mmCIF file of N, CA and C in Angstrom:
data_model
loop_
_atom_site.group_PDB
_atom_site.id
_atom_site.type_symbol
_atom_site.label_atom_id
_atom_site.label_comp_id
_atom_site.label_asym_id
_atom_site.label_seq_id
_atom_site.Cartn_x
_atom_site.Cartn_y
_atom_site.Cartn_z
ATOM 1 N N ARG A 1 -47.566 62.132 34.498
ATOM 2 C CA ARG A 1 -47.485 60.645 33.681
ATOM 3 C C ARG A 1 -46.453 60.805 32.735
ATOM 4 N N THR A 2 -45.955 59.783 32.329
ATOM 5 C CA THR A 2 -45.012 59.732 31.345
ATOM 6 C C THR A 2 -45.612 58.663 30.289
ATOM 7 N N VAL A 3 -44.647 58.573 29.175
ATOM 8 C CA VAL A 3 -45.155 57.760 28.066
ATOM 9 C C VAL A 3 -44.743 56.100 28.586
ATOM 10 N N ARG A 4 -43.616 56.102 29.587
ATOM 11 C CA ARG A 4 -43.500 54.833 30.091
ATOM 12 C C ARG A 4 -44.650 54.269 31.181
ATOM 13 N N ASP A 5 -45.218 55.357 31.625
ATOM 14 C CA ASP A 5 -46.157 54.918 32.570
ATOM 15 C C ASP A 5 -47.733 54.474 31.987
ATOM 16 N N GLU A 6 -47.745 55.030 30.773
ATOM 17 C CA GLU A 6 -48.846 54.762 29.940
ATOM 18 C C GLU A 6 -48.827 53.482 29.040
ATOM 19 N N TYR A 7 -47.765 53.155 28.878
ATOM 20 C CA TYR A 7 -47.605 52.010 27.669
ATOM 21 C C TYR A 7 -46.545 51.026 28.233
ATOM 22 N N GLU A 8 -47.279 49.809 28.497
ATOM 23 C CA GLU A 8 -46.436 48.860 29.173
ATOM 24 C C GLU A 8 -45.191 48.197 28.189
ATOM 25 N N PHE A 9 -45.325 48.364 26.994
ATOM 26 C CA PHE A 9 -44.029 47.831 26.346
ATOM 27 C C PHE A 9 -42.971 48.827 26.094
ATOM 28 N N ILE A 10 -43.171 49.832 26.572
ATOM 29 C CA ILE A 10 -42.050 50.748 26.802
ATOM 30 C C ILE A 10 -41.135 50.548 28.014
ATOM 31 N N ASP A 11 -40.126 49.949 27.987
ATOM 32 C CA ASP A 11 -39.151 49.506 29.208
ATOM 33 C C ASP A 11 -38.373 50.308 29.629
ATOM 34 N N ASN A 12 -37.889 51.484 29.070
ATOM 35 C CA ASN A 12 -37.059 52.277 29.603
ATOM 36 C C ASN A 12 -37.453 53.781 29.416
ATOM 37 N N VAL A 13 -36.978 54.568 30.340
ATOM 38 C CA VAL A 13 -37.409 56.029 30.188
ATOM 39 C C VAL A 13 -36.805 56.595 28.714
ATOM 40 N N PRO A 14 -37.573 57.225 27.937
ATOM 41 C CA PRO A 14 -36.792 57.603 26.688
ATOM 42 C C PRO A 14 -35.927 58.591 27.033
ATOM 43 N N GLU A 15 -34.664 58.540 26.210
ATOM 44 C CA GLU A 15 -33.595 59.256 26.419
ATOM 45 C C GLU A 15 -33.633 60.600 25.313
ATOM 46 N N CYS A 16 -34.704 61.548 25.318
ATOM 47 C CA CYS A 16 -34.580 62.489 24.545
ATOM 48 C C CYS A 16 -35.336 63.522 25.067
ATOM 49 N N VAL A 17 -35.262 64.804 24.593
ATOM 50 C CA VAL A 17 -35.914 66.116 25.201
ATOM 51 C C VAL A 17 -37.241 66.055 24.829
ATOM 52 N N GLU A 18 -37.958 66.970 25.481
ATOM 53 C CA GLU A 18 -39.440 67.279 25.488
ATOM 54 C C GLU A 18 -40.169 67.369 24.164
ATOM 55 N N GLY A 19 -39.418 68.254 23.145
ATOM 56 C CA GLY A 19 -40.048 68.310 21.921
ATOM 57 C C GLY A 19 -40.671 67.132 21.172
ATOM 58 N N TRP A 20 -40.086 65.990 21.433
ATOM 59 C CA TRP A 20 -40.605 64.769 20.906
ATOM 60 C C TRP A 20 -41.814 64.173 21.666
ATOM 61 N N CYS A 21 -42.077 64.848 22.792
ATOM 62 C CA CYS A 21 -43.038 63.858 23.537
ATOM 63 C C CYS A 21 -44.465 63.504 22.951
ATOM 64 N N ASP A 22 -45.035 64.659 22.149
ATOM 65 C CA ASP A 22 -46.357 64.411 21.363
ATOM 66 C C ASP A 22 -45.861 63.189 20.451
ATOM 67 N N LEU A 23 -44.834 63.378 19.752
ATOM 68 C CA LEU A 23 -44.591 62.317 18.804
ATOM 69 C C LEU A 23 -44.512 60.892 19.408
ATOM 70 N N LEU A 24 -43.682 60.827 20.662
ATOM 71 C CA LEU A 24 -43.740 59.549 21.450
ATOM 72 C C LEU A 24 -44.998 59.041 21.698
ATOM 73 N N ILE A 25 -45.978 59.949 22.202
ATOM 74 C CA ILE A 25 -47.299 59.778 22.402
ATOM 75 C C ILE A 25 -48.061 59.203 21.338
ATOM 76 N N GLY A 26 -47.993 59.890 20.216
ATOM 77 C CA GLY A 26 -48.575 59.319 19.068
ATOM 78 C C GLY A 26 -48.416 58.071 18.416
ATOM 79 N N MET A 27 -46.867 57.855 18.576
ATOM 80 C CA MET A 27 -46.444 56.618 18.113
ATOM 81 C C MET A 27 -46.765 55.386 18.943
ATOM 82 N N SER A 28 -46.721 55.618 20.516
ATOM 83 C CA SER A 28 -47.259 54.495 21.530
ATOM 84 C C SER A 28 -48.577 54.385 21.605
ATOM 85 N N GLY A 29 -49.500 55.246 20.974
ATOM 86 C CA GLY A 29 -50.730 54.974 21.191
ATOM 87 C C GLY A 29 -51.103 54.064 19.781
ATOM 88 N N TRP A 30 -50.765 54.220 18.715
ATOM 89 C CA TRP A 30 -50.986 53.597 17.521
ATOM 90 C C TRP A 30 -50.093 52.398 17.843
ATOM 91 N N LEU A 31 -49.158 52.205 18.318
ATOM 92 C CA LEU A 31 -48.391 50.810 18.694
ATOM 93 C C LEU A 31 -49.338 50.057 19.709
ATOM 94 N N GLN A 32 -49.918 50.569 20.506
ATOM 95 C CA GLN A 32 -50.705 49.859 21.278
ATOM 96 C C GLN A 32 -51.941 49.362 20.690
ATOM 97 N N GLU A 33 -52.329 49.612 19.466
ATOM 98 C CA GLU A 33 -53.621 49.113 19.029
ATOM 99 C C GLU A 33 -53.008 47.773 18.528
ATOM 100 N N HIS A 34 -51.785 47.574 18.109
ATOM 101 C CA HIS A 34 -51.251 46.199 17.382
ATOM 102 C C HIS A 34 -50.583 45.504 18.609
ATOM 103 N N PHE A 35 -50.395 46.120 19.849
ATOM 104 C CA PHE A 35 -49.341 45.417 20.997
ATOM 105 C C PHE A 35 -50.091 44.030 21.207
ATOM 106 N N ASP A 36 -49.115 43.010 20.894
ATOM 107 C CA ASP A 36 -49.767 41.465 21.491
ATOM 108 C C ASP A 36 -49.000 40.888 22.875
ATOM 109 N N GLY A 37 -48.638 41.881 23.532
ATOM 110 C CA GLY A 37 -48.124 41.483 24.783
ATOM 111 C C GLY A 37 -46.600 40.797 24.838
ATOM 112 N N PHE A 38 -46.064 40.576 23.790
ATOM 113 C CA PHE A 38 -44.754 39.845 23.652
ATOM 114 C C PHE A 38 -43.543 40.819 23.670
ATOM 115 N N TRP A 39 -43.716 41.879 22.757
ATOM 116 C CA TRP A 39 -42.465 42.663 22.669
ATOM 117 C C TRP A 39 -42.588 43.875 23.330
ATOM 118 N N ARG A 40 -41.089 44.197 23.410
ATOM 119 C CA ARG A 40 -40.801 45.358 24.062
ATOM 120 C C ARG A 40 -39.664 46.479 23.633
ATOM 121 N N THR A 41 -39.751 47.643 24.099
ATOM 122 C CA THR A 41 -38.545 48.498 23.460
ATOM 123 C C THR A 41 -37.526 48.351 24.510
ATOM 124 N N SER A 42 -36.389 48.137 24.010
ATOM 125 C CA SER A 42 -35.122 48.129 24.689
ATOM 126 C C SER A 42 -34.353 49.633 24.856
ATOM 127 N N GLN A 43 -34.735 50.601 24.016
ATOM 128 C CA GLN A 43 -34.141 51.799 24.241
ATOM 129 C C GLN A 43 -34.680 52.656 23.163
ATOM 130 N N VAL A 44 -35.222 53.927 23.962
ATOM 131 C CA VAL A 44 -35.931 55.023 22.936
ATOM 132 C C VAL A 44 -35.002 56.398 23.038
ATOM 133 N N LYS A 45 -34.197 56.696 22.339
ATOM 134 C CA LYS A 45 -33.512 57.808 22.367
ATOM 135 C C LYS A 45 -33.085 58.763 20.879
ATOM 136 N N GLU A 46 -32.337 59.945 21.094
ATOM 137 C CA GLU A 46 -32.071 60.652 20.011
ATOM 138 C C GLU A 46 -30.651 59.866 19.608
ATOM 139 N N LYS A 47 -30.403 59.716 18.277
ATOM 140 C CA LYS A 47 -29.238 59.356 17.673
ATOM 141 C C LYS A 47 -28.992 59.969 16.312
ATOM 142 N N PHE A 48 -27.809 60.562 16.006
ATOM 143 C CA PHE A 48 -27.649 61.273 14.822
ATOM 144 C C PHE A 48 -28.734 62.509 14.486
ATOM 145 N N GLY A 49 -29.320 63.052 15.538
ATOM 146 C CA GLY A 49 -30.188 64.079 15.387
ATOM 147 C C GLY A 49 -31.597 63.539 15.145
ATOM 148 N N GLY A 50 -31.798 62.188 15.117
ATOM 149 C CA GLY A 50 -33.228 61.634 15.005
ATOM 150 C C GLY A 50 -33.648 60.864 16.118
ATOM 151 N N LEU A 51 -34.752 60.442 16.204
ATOM 152 C CA LEU A 51 -35.301 59.464 17.142
ATOM 153 C C LEU A 51 -34.794 58.122 16.742
ATOM 154 N N ARG A 52 -34.495 57.234 17.677
ATOM 155 C CA ARG A 52 -34.322 55.971 17.573
ATOM 156 C C ARG A 52 -34.905 55.123 18.573
ATOM 157 N N VAL A 53 -35.818 54.131 17.871
ATOM 158 C CA VAL A 53 -36.419 53.163 18.929
ATOM 159 C C VAL A 53 -35.952 51.722 18.448
ATOM 160 N N TYR A 54 -35.418 51.168 19.825
ATOM 161 C CA TYR A 54 -34.696 49.749 19.754
ATOM 162 C C TYR A 54 -35.661 49.071 20.487
ATOM 163 N N HIS A 55 -35.913 47.746 19.722
ATOM 164 C CA HIS A 55 -37.083 47.021 20.011
ATOM 165 C C HIS A 55 -36.968 45.613 19.673
ATOM 166 N N ASP A 56 -37.787 44.760 20.173
ATOM 167 C CA ASP A 56 -37.741 43.439 19.594
ATOM 168 C C ASP A 56 -38.996 43.112 19.172
ATOM 169 N N ALA A 57 -39.679 44.059 18.203
ATOM 170 C CA ALA A 57 -41.187 43.612 17.750
ATOM 171 C C ALA A 57 -40.928 43.055 16.494
ATOM 172 N N GLY A 58 -41.473 41.887 16.427
ATOM 173 C CA GLY A 58 -41.292 41.127 15.308
ATOM 174 C C GLY A 58 -42.393 41.462 14.039
ATOM 175 N N ASP A 59 -43.505 42.151 14.430
ATOM 176 C CA ASP A 59 -44.492 42.638 13.716
ATOM 177 C C ASP A 59 -44.249 43.465 12.593
ATOM 178 N N HIS A 60 -44.495 43.394 11.360
ATOM 179 C CA HIS A 60 -44.111 44.242 10.135
ATOM 180 C C HIS A 60 -45.062 45.666 10.423
ATOM 181 N N ARG A 61 -46.460 45.668 10.956
ATOM 182 C CA ARG A 61 -46.985 46.915 11.259
ATOM 183 C C ARG A 61 -46.522 47.609 12.241
ATOM 184 N N SER A 62 -46.029 47.115 13.241
ATOM 185 C CA SER A 62 -45.273 47.665 14.468
ATOM 186 C C SER A 62 -44.025 48.437 13.729
ATOM 187 N N GLU A 63 -43.111 47.708 13.000
ATOM 188 C CA GLU A 63 -42.072 48.042 12.351
ATOM 189 C C GLU A 63 -42.190 49.309 11.550
ATOM 190 N N GLU A 64 -43.358 49.261 10.840
ATOM 191 C CA GLU A 64 -43.656 50.297 10.047
ATOM 192 C C GLU A 64 -44.049 51.661 10.855
ATOM 193 N N ILE A 65 -44.811 51.572 11.945
ATOM 194 C CA ILE A 65 -45.235 52.587 12.762
ATOM 195 C C ILE A 65 -43.875 53.229 13.346
ATOM 196 N N ILE A 66 -42.981 52.465 13.725
ATOM 197 C CA ILE A 66 -41.858 53.200 14.537
ATOM 198 C C ILE A 66 -40.860 53.755 13.525
ATOM 199 N N THR A 67 -40.730 53.191 12.174
ATOM 200 C CA THR A 67 -39.983 53.951 11.091
ATOM 201 C C THR A 67 -40.727 55.257 10.696
ATOM 202 N N VAL A 68 -42.063 55.284 10.581
ATOM 203 C CA VAL A 68 -42.568 56.588 10.507
ATOM 204 C C VAL A 68 -42.323 57.563 11.479
ATOM 205 N N ALA A 69 -42.527 57.261 12.724
ATOM 206 C CA ALA A 69 -42.086 58.079 13.976
ATOM 207 C C ALA A 69 -40.406 58.426 13.856
ATOM 208 N N GLU A 70 -39.783 57.554 13.594
ATOM 209 C CA GLU A 70 -38.333 57.780 13.588
ATOM 210 C C GLU A 70 -38.210 59.163 12.190
ATOM 211 N N TRP A 71 -38.872 58.742 11.209
ATOM 212 C CA TRP A 71 -38.711 59.614 9.985
ATOM 213 C C TRP A 71 -39.263 61.037 10.435
ATOM 214 N N LEU A 72 -40.337 61.089 11.094
ATOM 215 C CA LEU A 72 -40.981 62.329 11.309
ATOM 216 C C LEU A 72 -40.046 63.279 12.290
ATOM 217 N N SER A 73 -39.379 62.482 12.911
ATOM 218 C CA SER A 73 -38.454 63.321 14.142
ATOM 219 C C SER A 73 -37.379 64.159 13.576
ATOM 220 N N GLU A 74 -37.390 63.673 12.276
ATOM 221 C CA GLU A 74 -36.323 64.701 11.713
ATOM 222 C C GLU A 74 -36.791 65.855 11.096
ATOM 223 N N PHE A 75 -38.095 66.428 11.623
ATOM 224 C CA PHE A 75 -38.788 67.685 11.129
ATOM 225 C C PHE A 75 -39.248 68.171 12.109
ATOM 226 N N ILE A 76 -39.121 67.756 13.503
ATOM 227 C CA ILE A 76 -39.615 68.203 14.447
ATOM 228 C C ILE A 76 -38.477 68.802 15.645
ATOM 229 N N CYS A 77 -38.568 69.949 15.856
ATOM 230 C CA CYS A 77 -37.432 70.389 17.043
ATOM 231 C C CYS A 77 -37.473 69.408 18.178
ATOM 232 N N GLU A 78 -36.334 68.888 18.292
ATOM 233 C CA GLU A 78 -36.417 68.132 19.683
ATOM 234 C C GLU A 78 -36.471 68.672 21.036
ATOM 235 N N ASP A 79 -36.253 70.208 20.872
ATOM 236 C CA ASP A 79 -36.386 70.923 22.064
ATOM 237 C C ASP A 79 -37.866 71.382 22.297
ATOM 238 N N CYS A 80 -38.690 71.948 21.297
ATOM 239 C CA CYS A 80 -39.724 72.326 21.703
ATOM 240 C C CYS A 80 -41.052 71.861 20.656
ATOM 241 N N GLY A 81 -40.760 71.010 19.810
ATOM 242 C CA GLY A 81 -41.889 70.533 18.985
ATOM 243 C C GLY A 81 -42.248 71.371 17.965
ATOM 244 N N ALA A 82 -41.635 72.398 17.604
ATOM 245 C CA ALA A 82 -41.942 73.446 16.463
ATOM 246 C C ALA A 82 -41.322 72.659 15.308
ATOM 247 N N PRO A 83 -41.910 73.099 14.152
ATOM 248 C CA PRO A 83 -40.983 72.391 12.898
ATOM 249 C C PRO A 83 -39.809 72.936 12.887
ATOM 250 N N GLY A 84 -38.609 71.829 12.710
ATOM 251 C CA GLY A 84 -37.261 71.690 12.607
ATOM 252 C C GLY A 84 -36.560 70.880 11.578
ATOM 253 N N ARG A 85 -35.551 71.025 11.418
ATOM 254 C CA ARG A 85 -34.711 70.427 10.554
ATOM 255 C C ARG A 85 -33.423 69.957 11.046
ATOM 256 N N LEU A 86 -32.534 68.976 10.346
ATOM 257 C CA LEU A 86 -31.514 68.423 10.970
ATOM 258 C C LEU A 86 -30.308 69.512 10.851
ATOM 259 N N ARG A 87 -29.799 70.014 11.879
ATOM 260 C CA ARG A 87 -28.407 70.860 11.832
ATOM 261 C C ARG A 87 -27.292 70.204 12.599
ATOM 262 N N LYS A 88 -26.130 70.806 12.140
ATOM 263 C CA LYS A 88 -24.748 70.254 12.746
ATOM 264 C C LYS A 88 -24.275 71.354 13.212
ATOM 265 N N ARG A 89 -23.134 71.057 14.363
ATOM 266 C CA ARG A 89 -22.415 72.057 14.877
ATOM 267 C C ARG A 89 -21.241 71.250 15.067
ATOM 268 N N GLY A 90 -20.112 71.174 14.643
ATOM 269 C CA GLY A 90 -19.119 70.552 14.689
ATOM 270 C C GLY A 90 -19.520 69.010 14.453
ATOM 271 N N GLY A 91 -19.160 68.037 14.997
ATOM 272 C CA GLY A 91 -19.436 66.678 14.812
ATOM 273 C C GLY A 91 -20.932 66.317 15.532
ATOM 274 N N TRP A 92 -21.611 67.340 16.099
ATOM 275 C CA TRP A 92 -22.793 67.092 16.914
ATOM 276 C C TRP A 92 -24.266 67.423 15.614
ATOM 277 N N MET A 93 -24.903 66.655 15.921
ATOM 278 C CA MET A 93 -26.165 66.736 15.032
ATOM 279 C C MET A 93 -27.270 66.623 15.748
ATOM 280 N N ARG A 94 -28.511 67.781 15.514
ATOM 281 C CA ARG A 94 -29.600 67.917 16.193
ATOM 282 C C ARG A 94 -30.745 68.085 15.105
ATOM 283 N N THR A 95 -32.006 67.860 15.521
ATOM 284 C CA THR A 95 -33.043 68.235 14.816
ATOM 285 C C THR A 95 -33.893 69.442 15.604
ATOM 286 N N ILE A 96 -33.722 70.713 15.169
ATOM 287 C CA ILE A 96 -34.015 71.573 16.029
ATOM 288 C C ILE A 96 -34.681 72.747 14.989
ATOM 289 N N CYS A 97 -35.428 74.001 15.832
ATOM 290 C CA CYS A 97 -35.963 74.893 14.989
ATOM 291 C C CYS A 97 -34.994 75.990 14.892
ATOM 292 N N ASP A 98 -35.600 77.043 13.877
ATOM 293 C CA ASP A 98 -34.721 78.243 13.766
ATOM 294 C C ASP A 98 -33.976 78.777 15.223
ATOM 295 N N PHE A 99 -35.039 79.369 16.014
ATOM 296 C CA PHE A 99 -34.866 79.605 17.426
ATOM 297 C C PHE A 99 -33.786 78.856 18.129
ATOM 298 N N HIS A 100 -34.070 77.641 18.489
ATOM 299 C CA HIS A 100 -32.836 76.708 18.951
ATOM 300 C C HIS A 100 -31.675 76.614 18.377
ATOM 301 N N ALA A 101 -31.633 76.713 17.120
ATOM 302 C CA ALA A 101 -30.386 76.793 16.205
ATOM 303 C C ALA A 101 -29.457 77.658 16.297
ATOM 304 N N GLN A 102 -30.155 78.961 16.453
ATOM 305 C CA GLN A 102 -29.633 80.191 16.650
ATOM 306 C C GLN A 102 -28.937 80.275 18.236
ATOM 307 N N GLU A 103 -29.803 79.936 19.189
ATOM 308 C CA GLU A 103 -29.680 79.844 20.547
ATOM 309 C C GLU A 103 -28.451 78.934 20.654
ATOM 310 N N GLY A 104 -28.201 77.654 20.004
ATOM 311 C CA GLY A 104 -27.256 76.731 20.378
ATOM 312 C C GLY A 104 -26.062 76.980 19.453
ATOM 313 N N GLY A 105 -25.957 77.853 18.380
ATOM 314 C CA GLY A 105 -24.815 77.951 17.459
ATOM 315 C C GLY A 105 -24.754 76.644 16.471
ATOM 316 N N PHE A 106 -26.036 76.411 16.027
ATOM 317 C CA PHE A 106 -26.092 75.299 14.993
ATOM 318 C C PHE A 106 -26.312 76.286 13.647
ATOM 319 N N GLU A 107 -25.643 75.325 12.500
ATOM 320 C CA GLU A 107 -25.919 75.987 11.294
ATOM 321 C C GLU A 107 -27.360 75.858 10.816
#
């Protein structure tokens, strides 16, 4: 089962890799407690090395939960879920651990 299968407000398949799966599950579970049946995500993806959740939730609490998840993504390797940090290679930015940085040629 996927995050999309578990939470009805996630309308799209998240466009990010496996390392952020637990973060997405945690964020979605927390959001489920505040879900009013009316809002939806339009896109969940990686952008500029961090998680981005585009949605039409007007609720302040939901906005805070999403902001926290996006911030936490900048410290979690998007490949494996280990502690990571934002790294660059040319114009490409990713949040990855030391292992994946070395493997991918990132600073």
